[in-house]
Amino acid sequence: MPRISPVETTVTIELDGDQLQAREGEPVACAILANDQLIFSRSAKYHRPRGPFCMTGACAHCLMRVDGIPNVATCRVPVKAGMRLERQNALPDARIDLLRANDFVFRDWFNHHEFMAGWPIAEHVLLKIARQLSGLGVLPEKAAEHRQPAIIEEHELVVVGAGAAGLAAVRQLTTRGVPHVLFERDPHVGGRLTSGAEKGQPAPWNAPARVGAEVVGLFADDGKPFLAVVEQERLHLVFYQRLLLTVGGHAMLPTFPNNDLPGVMAGRAVSTLIRRHGVLPGKRVACVGELDEARSLAELVKGAGGEAIAIGAEVVRAHGLRSVNAVTVKPNEKLGCDIIATCGPPSPAFELARCAGAEVVWNPSSRCFEVVADNRGQTANPALFVAGEMRGPMSSSAAAEQGLAAADALAGAAR
Amino acid sequence: MSKSLLCPCEDVTSSEVEHAISKGFCDIESVKRFTGFGTGMCQGKQCLNAVARLLEEKSPKKPTPAQLMPFTPRPPLFPTEYGYWASASFDPERAPSGGVPAGIELGPDSLRPAGPVKSKAKIVIIGGGIMGLALAWNLTEQGETDVVVIEKGYLCAGASGRNGGGIRAQWGTPTLISLAQRSIELMKRFARDMSINVWFRQGGYLFLAKSDEVVKKIERGAALHNQHGVPTQIITADAAREIVPQLTMKGVRAAAWNPKDAVIFPWPFMWGYAQQAQKRGVQVETFTDVKGFELSSGKITKVITDRGEIACETVVLAAGAWSPEIAKLAGVHLPNEPHRHEICSSEPLKPFLGPLVSVLDSGLYFSQSMRGEIVGGMGDPREGAALNLGSTSRFLTRYSQALTEQLPQTGRVKILRQWSGPYDVTPDNSPILGKTPKLENLLQMSGFVGHGFMMAPAVAERMAKWMATGESDELFERFTLSRFAEGRMEREDMIIG
């Protein structure tokens, strides 16, 4: 049973007709993992099995049909009693999907540009088959009800992301009396401070924030910048004078054979499951990749009653047909395991900053795209500041320092 | 099998990206288009960095840090339901301006190839979109291979890589009807001719008409189509619902239906034409910009690029919405204006929508791609002339309101990505083709408003023949640049989007 400690009250949810017990409010993906299910979906072309990877809604591994709505990231949706979940894109079933045959026919990859191109008759057959196999979810059956009208807001200073950098920034902004508003897409603040595995991590602290408010876009219609935010099932258009982005990064998928098997998870996804949700997704966890994070994660795994192996090792390949059953690490050692947790920094989330006019460059030493800013976090757009992991890999202490510096710069300019 | 996935959303493996690199696609935007990486549910969050790392390791010419650039990030940041965008409001009276991201560069200097272009060619074609590339290939069919195509960005960077892929014979003038019919024939056999799949799918075009005026327009159109062998029928709203059962047909009085119209996937057309033309000796120079011309006694003698000069006999201007800028370098004024047209794509859904549907009154159009996305747009009558490729929230709101009115089940379907491309608009909505007054060897091939993509195969075929044989062709006499000075308009009114 993957739950680290027993859950007192549970609700029932339905997954492909099976009844599962879940804790109300936890992410659906978490509840499914807690029921020992690793296969969530099938991939687009090869129908490879997939299970949660990032736990932050930044990959497509955990998509399901949720209460009749297709392609929902189950790691972002809270459990409600009676929820109906369906796996998608499989024949007859995502657990045993006959279309996996594609994966064996096209051993290495499928050349969709040239396959059967111009073969008489065959190309028509290909077109028909390809169309029938296309798409992931099915169109909702019911017409959607109208959403409530969007709310327009205006703020002097908006901060996005309540991780170490954002929390440090707003603490300083509050101290210095600078009015601001903080948005966080998770239902709680803390980011890495409450979900990561990190050596010498500072203890989390709190700050008033609008949690569960997901920034879904940055626009500049008519030259006036604003954020589109979805909060409590309603769209908000949030105009700002100045913006501080502290949105961190997206879990990176390391490249090795079978890197997409259910059971291969980002290190931070595993630490999130353990620290925030009390779920250990498998008994034997290979904590591979960046050594410091791997060691801290191994401690968390052991503390949750699991076994940590291959700590800080470099992966050669993952093994397993439907989910991970072993890992080969360098130099050439094959070890049985249930989960491969890949530790390492995320790729900086530069998208909003780039939309707002910041410069993004390739850093040859971190081998990541990073947002360019001066030592106070100011970017090519003077109204836009950035801090933390979106500027490149760094510890949460370093991210907090950057958040503080940006807040000081913003407070200085406010006077 | 034990694949290494780079982009799990679209099942792109590292072998596939290495194959693209070996084919010469060495910048992120090109690799994205050729392999499809970064185009799925996560929009590159999981894979972009890994692809850049692979490019750094495997490119034959090791890219400098400045040459590694992420593909353009566009809203939304996370997939967001049409219903949310529809819940905002907009001022229909106001002209839209602005957009994100700021400063989209289609051909950054850092990606310019090091070596010079060749110093002499018989024909220089400016613009490596579908017009220019189709012309280059058709010229080789006529035995003309001493051709250089100059493209400022990557292949697919301009409007040819940004359109919705609709092709239809339902036009308002006999010329465009016959060109479109020929194009549809050529597109049907493109995969055979060029050895690359274009996913030609004949799902039909369903035009919906709300007002009396538009009903009359489609009735007139259908009569004309039938005269020219296009089987357009005028059908009732109920009959249209038999074709697409999910449509509400709210406010719709009649529809025009041609089951033979089609949708294709635009990008492989550029690769197909370019690869086959290159095999026959044509040079396609990407990331190369035209800086000026050398003129002598009423002729262009040289095209000056940022990679050297090319002495030539004939120059063809096929740069779409960028054509007026380039014509200006030769002292020629073109009346074309660039107008931004925005478009967006949904999450991939299982096939449910056969035809391309368009509400002619509003310009709304949408179809379902071969990958299952609902791809669509809606022209903004207030959009002014500017080369603006930014994305706006106003568009998402206008489009989502119009789409959910006709297809309310999409209210909880999510938008994955929006982008935009320029229409190349002429005063009479008809193209500019043929010779330039007072500059004999500059040939025009632009001004196709929003339908250049679907016209290109047929137009290029005739233009190549006209250029190579010198036989007269009414196309290059009717649609000349001089018609505007002569006050001879060739009006086309079946413009959508």
mmCIF file of C-alpha atoms in Angstrom, chain A residues 43-48 50 53 56-61 63 67 69-73 89-90 100 102-120 123-124 126-128 130-150 152 185 214-224 226 228 230 232-235 237 250-260 317-318 346-348 350-352 354-357 360-364 366-369, chain B residues 1-16 19 23 28 33-36 41-46 48-50 52-54 56-57 64-66 68-81 83-89 94-105 188-189 191-193 195-202 246 265 268 271 275 347-354 368-372 374 391-397 404 407-414 418:
data_model
loop_
_atom_site.group_PDB
_atom_site.id
_atom_site.type_symbol
_atom_site.label_atom_id
_atom_site.label_comp_id
_atom_site.label_asym_id
_atom_site.label_seq_id
_atom_site.Cartn_x
_atom_site.Cartn_y
_atom_site.Cartn_z
ATOM 1 C CA SER A 43 0.972 7.678 -25.941
ATOM 2 C CA ALA A 44 -0.079 9.309 -29.195
ATOM 3 C CA LYS A 45 1.614 7.222 -31.896
ATOM 4 C CA TYR A 46 3.168 4.127 -30.363
ATOM 5 C CA HIS A 47 0.609 3.577 -27.636
ATOM 6 C CA ARG A 48 3.336 3.225 -25.071
ATOM 7 C CA ARG A 50 2.485 6.240 -19.480
ATOM 8 C CA PHE A 53 6.077 12.060 -14.506
ATOM 9 C CA THR A 56 3.049 19.808 -12.072
ATOM 10 C CA GLY A 57 0.849 19.738 -15.182
ATOM 11 C CA ALA A 58 3.821 20.267 -17.473
ATOM 12 C CA CYS A 59 3.781 16.936 -19.311
ATOM 13 C CA ALA A 60 1.097 14.768 -20.867
ATOM 14 C CA HIS A 61 1.760 11.477 -19.062
ATOM 15 C CA LEU A 63 -3.976 12.824 -18.889
ATOM 16 C CA ASP A 67 -16.173 13.538 -15.567
ATOM 17 C CA ILE A 69 -13.898 16.228 -20.014
ATOM 18 C CA PRO A 70 -11.032 14.951 -22.204
ATOM 19 C CA ASN A 71 -7.272 15.309 -21.711
ATOM 20 C CA VAL A 72 -7.312 16.504 -18.110
ATOM 21 C CA ALA A 73 -4.003 16.568 -16.227
ATOM 22 C CA ASN A 89 -6.611 6.506 -26.493
ATOM 23 C CA ALA A 90 -6.463 2.740 -26.150
ATOM 24 C CA ARG A 100 0.922 -1.018 -28.784
ATOM 25 C CA ASN A 102 2.789 0.203 -33.428
ATOM 26 C CA ASP A 103 5.611 0.360 -30.952
ATOM 27 C CA PHE A 104 6.983 -2.955 -32.172
ATOM 28 C CA VAL A 105 6.371 -2.405 -35.873
ATOM 29 C CA PHE A 106 8.199 0.925 -35.789
ATOM 30 C CA ARG A 107 11.133 -0.193 -33.682
ATOM 31 C CA ASP A 108 13.087 3.017 -33.699
ATOM 32 C CA TRP A 109 10.680 5.654 -34.981
ATOM 33 C CA PHE A 110 7.967 6.166 -37.550
ATOM 34 C CA ASN A 111 8.804 8.323 -40.564
ATOM 35 C CA HIS A 112 5.408 9.953 -41.003
ATOM 36 C CA HIS A 113 6.724 12.085 -43.869
ATOM 37 C CA GLU A 114 7.750 9.247 -46.134
ATOM 38 C CA PHE A 115 5.832 6.190 -44.950
ATOM 39 C CA MET A 116 3.771 4.945 -47.928
ATOM 40 C CA ALA A 117 4.030 8.433 -49.472
ATOM 41 C CA GLY A 118 2.534 8.266 -52.923
ATOM 42 C CA TRP A 119 1.835 4.526 -52.903
ATOM 43 C CA PRO A 120 -1.393 4.122 -54.835
ATOM 44 C CA GLU A 123 -1.757 5.971 -49.062
ATOM 45 C CA HIS A 124 -5.556 6.171 -48.921
ATOM 46 C CA LEU A 126 -2.921 4.984 -44.434
ATOM 47 C CA LEU A 127 -4.875 8.235 -44.380
ATOM 48 C CA LYS A 128 -8.006 6.492 -43.120
ATOM 49 C CA ALA A 130 -4.081 7.589 -39.387
ATOM 50 C CA ARG A 131 -7.217 9.679 -39.012
ATOM 51 C CA GLN A 132 -8.993 7.053 -36.961
ATOM 52 C CA LEU A 133 -5.986 6.720 -34.665
ATOM 53 C CA SER A 134 -5.440 10.464 -34.303
ATOM 54 C CA GLY A 135 -6.333 12.535 -31.285
ATOM 55 C CA LEU A 136 -6.246 11.673 -27.619
ATOM 56 C CA GLY A 137 -9.578 12.298 -25.900
ATOM 57 C CA VAL A 138 -13.122 12.336 -27.217
ATOM 58 C CA LEU A 139 -15.124 15.571 -27.582
ATOM 59 C CA PRO A 140 -17.311 16.166 -24.475
ATOM 60 C CA GLU A 141 -20.807 14.804 -25.000
ATOM 61 C CA LYS A 142 -22.607 17.726 -23.453
ATOM 62 C CA ALA A 143 -22.700 21.385 -24.405
ATOM 63 C CA ALA A 144 -20.715 23.384 -21.871
ATOM 64 C CA GLU A 145 -22.489 25.916 -19.700
ATOM 65 C CA HIS A 146 -21.379 29.516 -20.015
ATOM 66 C CA ARG A 147 -18.686 30.579 -17.598
ATOM 67 C CA GLN A 148 -19.274 33.596 -15.404
ATOM 68 C CA PRO A 149 -17.993 36.779 -17.043
ATOM 69 C CA ALA A 150 -14.270 37.418 -16.660
ATOM 70 C CA ILE A 152 -10.845 42.670 -14.699
ATOM 71 C CA ARG A 185 -1.188 27.870 -9.033
ATOM 72 C CA GLU A 214 -3.124 29.622 -12.408
ATOM 73 C CA VAL A 215 -1.589 32.168 -14.743
ATOM 74 C CA VAL A 216 -2.479 30.802 -18.192
ATOM 75 C CA GLY A 217 -1.102 33.548 -20.356
ATOM 76 C CA LEU A 218 0.514 36.941 -20.604
ATOM 77 C CA PHE A 219 -0.821 39.375 -23.176
ATOM 78 C CA ALA A 220 -0.235 42.931 -24.309
ATOM 79 C CA ASP A 221 -3.348 43.802 -26.321
ATOM 80 C CA ASP A 222 -3.207 47.505 -27.235
ATOM 81 C CA GLY A 223 0.266 47.606 -25.692
ATOM 82 C CA LYS A 224 -1.079 47.226 -22.121
ATOM 83 C CA PHE A 226 -1.907 41.800 -18.398
ATOM 84 C CA ALA A 228 -4.863 35.832 -17.811
ATOM 85 C CA VAL A 230 -7.910 31.108 -13.926
ATOM 86 C CA GLN A 232 -11.980 29.297 -8.831
ATOM 87 C CA GLU A 233 -13.251 28.384 -12.282
ATOM 88 C CA ARG A 234 -13.293 31.979 -13.436
ATOM 89 C CA LEU A 235 -11.064 33.956 -15.769
ATOM 90 C CA LEU A 237 -7.618 39.587 -16.595
ATOM 91 C CA HIS A 250 9.536 22.447 -15.660
ATOM 92 C CA ALA A 251 10.730 18.934 -14.879
ATOM 93 C CA MET A 252 13.141 17.804 -17.568
ATOM 94 C CA LEU A 253 12.979 14.302 -18.970
ATOM 95 C CA PRO A 254 16.502 12.825 -19.150
ATOM 96 C CA THR A 255 17.194 10.896 -22.330
ATOM 97 C CA PHE A 256 17.698 7.137 -22.002
ATOM 98 C CA PRO A 257 15.926 4.124 -23.497
ATOM 99 C CA ASN A 258 12.488 3.644 -21.952
ATOM 100 C CA ASN A 259 12.652 7.031 -20.261
ATOM 101 C CA ASP A 260 8.875 7.313 -20.640
ATOM 102 C CA ARG A 317 18.338 2.424 -19.540
ATOM 103 C CA ALA A 318 15.086 1.568 -17.855
ATOM 104 C CA PRO A 346 14.280 21.739 -13.989
ATOM 105 C CA SER A 347 14.419 23.643 -17.265
ATOM 106 C CA PRO A 348 13.698 27.303 -16.572
ATOM 107 C CA PHE A 350 10.872 31.311 -19.510
ATOM 108 C CA GLU A 351 7.611 31.443 -21.486
ATOM 109 C CA LEU A 352 5.820 34.269 -19.668
ATOM 110 C CA ARG A 354 9.654 35.953 -23.120
ATOM 111 C CA CYS A 355 6.060 36.984 -23.913
ATOM 112 C CA ALA A 356 6.635 40.068 -21.745
ATOM 113 C CA GLY A 357 9.745 41.021 -23.701
ATOM 114 C CA VAL A 360 16.105 34.262 -23.329
ATOM 115 C CA VAL A 361 19.489 32.727 -24.099
ATOM 116 C CA TRP A 362 21.179 29.341 -24.094
ATOM 117 C CA ASN A 363 23.606 28.951 -21.235
ATOM 118 C CA PRO A 364 26.314 26.522 -22.411
ATOM 119 C CA SER A 366 23.918 24.768 -17.447
ATOM 120 C CA ARG A 367 22.795 23.670 -20.933
ATOM 121 C CA CYS A 368 19.453 25.348 -20.397
ATOM 122 C CA PHE A 369 17.547 28.276 -21.845
ATOM 123 C CA MET B 1 10.549 -1.363 -27.893
ATOM 124 C CA SER B 2 13.057 0.567 -25.860
ATOM 125 C CA LYS B 3 12.770 3.961 -27.456
ATOM 126 C CA SER B 4 14.346 7.105 -26.001
ATOM 127 C CA LEU B 5 11.651 9.728 -26.082
ATOM 128 C CA LEU B 6 12.502 13.381 -26.432
ATOM 129 C CA CYS B 7 8.940 14.613 -26.832
ATOM 130 C CA PRO B 8 6.586 12.127 -25.182
ATOM 131 C CA CYS B 9 3.461 14.178 -26.044
ATOM 132 C CA GLU B 10 3.988 13.585 -29.753
ATOM 133 C CA ASP B 11 6.081 10.402 -29.429
ATOM 134 C CA VAL B 12 9.189 11.933 -31.001
ATOM 135 C CA THR B 13 12.264 9.830 -30.287
ATOM 136 C CA SER B 14 15.875 10.937 -30.182
ATOM 137 C CA SER B 15 16.540 8.882 -33.353
ATOM 138 C CA GLU B 16 13.874 10.914 -35.125
ATOM 139 C CA HIS B 19 17.331 12.014 -38.560
ATOM 140 C CA LYS B 23 18.484 16.079 -43.239
ATOM 141 C CA ILE B 28 15.012 24.634 -33.249
ATOM 142 C CA ARG B 33 8.287 21.610 -37.648
ATOM 143 C CA PHE B 34 9.955 18.616 -39.243
ATOM 144 C CA THR B 35 9.608 16.271 -36.268
ATOM 145 C CA GLY B 36 6.568 17.771 -34.532
ATOM 146 C CA MET B 41 -0.137 18.989 -24.891
ATOM 147 C CA CYS B 42 2.861 20.379 -22.978
ATOM 148 C CA GLN B 43 3.979 22.732 -25.779
ATOM 149 C CA GLY B 44 7.661 22.025 -25.244
ATOM 150 C CA LYS B 45 7.888 22.317 -21.468
ATOM 151 C CA GLN B 46 9.192 18.774 -21.102
ATOM 152 C CA LEU B 48 12.628 21.744 -25.569
ATOM 153 C CA ASN B 49 15.754 21.710 -23.449
ATOM 154 C CA ALA B 50 16.505 18.107 -24.313
ATOM 155 C CA ALA B 52 18.520 21.823 -27.723
ATOM 156 C CA ARG B 53 21.044 19.616 -25.942
ATOM 157 C CA LEU B 54 20.857 17.026 -28.703
ATOM 158 C CA GLU B 56 24.360 20.962 -29.463
ATOM 159 C CA GLU B 57 25.829 17.454 -29.472
ATOM 160 C CA THR B 64 27.123 28.614 -31.066
ATOM 161 C CA PRO B 65 25.104 29.532 -27.962
ATOM 162 C CA ALA B 66 23.525 32.406 -29.916
ATOM 163 C CA LEU B 68 20.351 27.941 -29.996
ATOM 164 C CA MET B 69 17.099 29.758 -29.545
ATOM 165 C CA PRO B 70 13.857 28.412 -28.164
ATOM 166 C CA PHE B 71 10.883 28.359 -30.487
ATOM 167 C CA THR B 72 8.518 31.295 -30.042
ATOM 168 C CA PRO B 73 6.500 30.886 -26.859
ATOM 169 C CA ARG B 74 2.846 31.821 -27.411
ATOM 170 C CA PRO B 75 -0.200 31.913 -25.162
ATOM 171 C CA PRO B 76 -1.718 30.069 -23.522
ATOM 172 C CA LEU B 77 0.917 28.937 -21.039
ATOM 173 C CA PHE B 78 -1.218 25.965 -20.040
ATOM 174 C CA PRO B 79 -4.079 24.422 -22.048
ATOM 175 C CA THR B 80 -7.112 26.601 -21.286
ATOM 176 C CA GLU B 81 -10.752 25.997 -22.173
ATOM 177 C CA GLY B 83 -15.217 28.680 -22.374
ATOM 178 C CA TYR B 84 -12.822 30.754 -20.257
ATOM 179 C CA TRP B 85 -11.667 32.865 -23.193
ATOM 180 C CA ALA B 86 -15.279 33.285 -24.298
ATOM 181 C CA SER B 87 -16.117 34.704 -20.843
ATOM 182 C CA ALA B 88 -14.075 37.871 -21.477
ATOM 183 C CA SER B 89 -15.344 40.764 -23.561
ATOM 184 C CA ARG B 94 -11.761 49.315 -31.557
ATOM 185 C CA ALA B 95 -8.916 48.411 -33.836
ATOM 186 C CA PRO B 96 -6.699 45.733 -32.274
ATOM 187 C CA SER B 97 -3.051 46.488 -31.707
ATOM 188 C CA GLY B 98 -0.181 45.024 -29.730
ATOM 189 C CA GLY B 99 0.419 41.336 -29.152
ATOM 190 C CA VAL B 100 2.909 38.908 -27.656
ATOM 191 C CA PRO B 101 5.645 37.930 -27.742
ATOM 192 C CA ALA B 102 7.295 41.235 -28.356
ATOM 193 C CA GLY B 103 9.841 41.225 -31.165
ATOM 194 C CA ILE B 104 9.312 37.990 -33.086
ATOM 195 C CA GLU B 105 12.313 37.454 -35.334
ATOM 196 C CA LYS B 188 -3.918 15.170 -54.478
ATOM 197 C CA ARG B 189 -0.899 13.713 -56.234
ATOM 198 C CA ALA B 191 2.756 12.775 -52.187
ATOM 199 C CA ARG B 192 3.359 10.709 -55.323
ATOM 200 C CA ASP B 193 5.222 13.474 -57.152
ATOM 201 C CA SER B 195 7.630 11.529 -51.997
ATOM 202 C CA ILE B 196 6.322 13.243 -48.906
ATOM 203 C CA ASN B 197 2.958 12.871 -47.181
ATOM 204 C CA VAL B 198 0.746 15.968 -47.056
ATOM 205 C CA TRP B 199 -2.292 14.288 -45.468
ATOM 206 C CA PHE B 200 -4.721 15.476 -48.153
ATOM 207 C CA ARG B 201 -8.204 14.876 -46.796
ATOM 208 C CA GLN B 202 -11.334 15.641 -48.785
ATOM 209 C CA GLN B 246 -22.783 18.927 -33.225
ATOM 210 C CA PHE B 265 -1.045 19.795 -43.735
ATOM 211 C CA PRO B 268 5.414 19.225 -46.090
ATOM 212 C CA TRP B 271 9.901 20.551 -47.798
ATOM 213 C CA GLN B 275 13.926 18.930 -51.647
ATOM 214 C CA GLU B 347 -5.892 19.855 -27.782
ATOM 215 C CA PRO B 348 -6.015 16.721 -29.963
ATOM 216 C CA LEU B 349 -9.448 15.083 -30.061
ATOM 217 C CA LYS B 350 -10.634 11.894 -31.724
ATOM 218 C CA PRO B 351 -12.049 12.656 -35.202
ATOM 219 C CA PHE B 352 -15.572 14.094 -35.122
ATOM 220 C CA LEU B 353 -15.504 16.970 -37.592
ATOM 221 C CA GLY B 354 -15.429 16.053 -41.285
ATOM 222 C CA GLN B 368 -10.049 19.256 -37.534
ATOM 223 C CA SER B 369 -6.467 18.475 -38.427
ATOM 224 C CA MET B 370 -5.066 15.028 -39.122
ATOM 225 C CA ARG B 371 -3.733 15.041 -35.584
ATOM 226 C CA GLY B 372 -7.165 15.785 -34.151
ATOM 227 C CA ILE B 374 -9.495 21.938 -33.984
ATOM 228 C CA SER B 391 -0.928 37.075 -30.384
ATOM 229 C CA THR B 392 -3.805 38.767 -28.580
ATOM 230 C CA SER B 393 -6.355 37.747 -25.995
ATOM 231 C CA ARG B 394 -8.966 39.703 -27.962
ATOM 232 C CA PHE B 395 -8.669 37.125 -30.722
ATOM 233 C CA LEU B 396 -9.114 34.211 -28.318
ATOM 234 C CA THR B 397 -12.260 35.854 -26.976
ATOM 235 C CA THR B 404 -18.833 27.908 -28.884
ATOM 236 C CA LEU B 407 -20.177 24.108 -31.386
ATOM 237 C CA PRO B 408 -21.062 24.418 -27.667
ATOM 238 C CA GLN B 409 -19.423 21.103 -26.796
ATOM 239 C CA THR B 410 -16.085 22.819 -27.291
ATOM 240 C CA GLY B 411 -16.739 25.056 -24.267
ATOM 241 C CA ARG B 412 -14.675 22.697 -22.129
ATOM 242 C CA VAL B 413 -12.147 21.832 -24.812
ATOM 243 C CA LYS B 414 -8.776 23.472 -24.296
ATOM 244 C CA GLN B 418 -2.337 30.461 -30.782
#
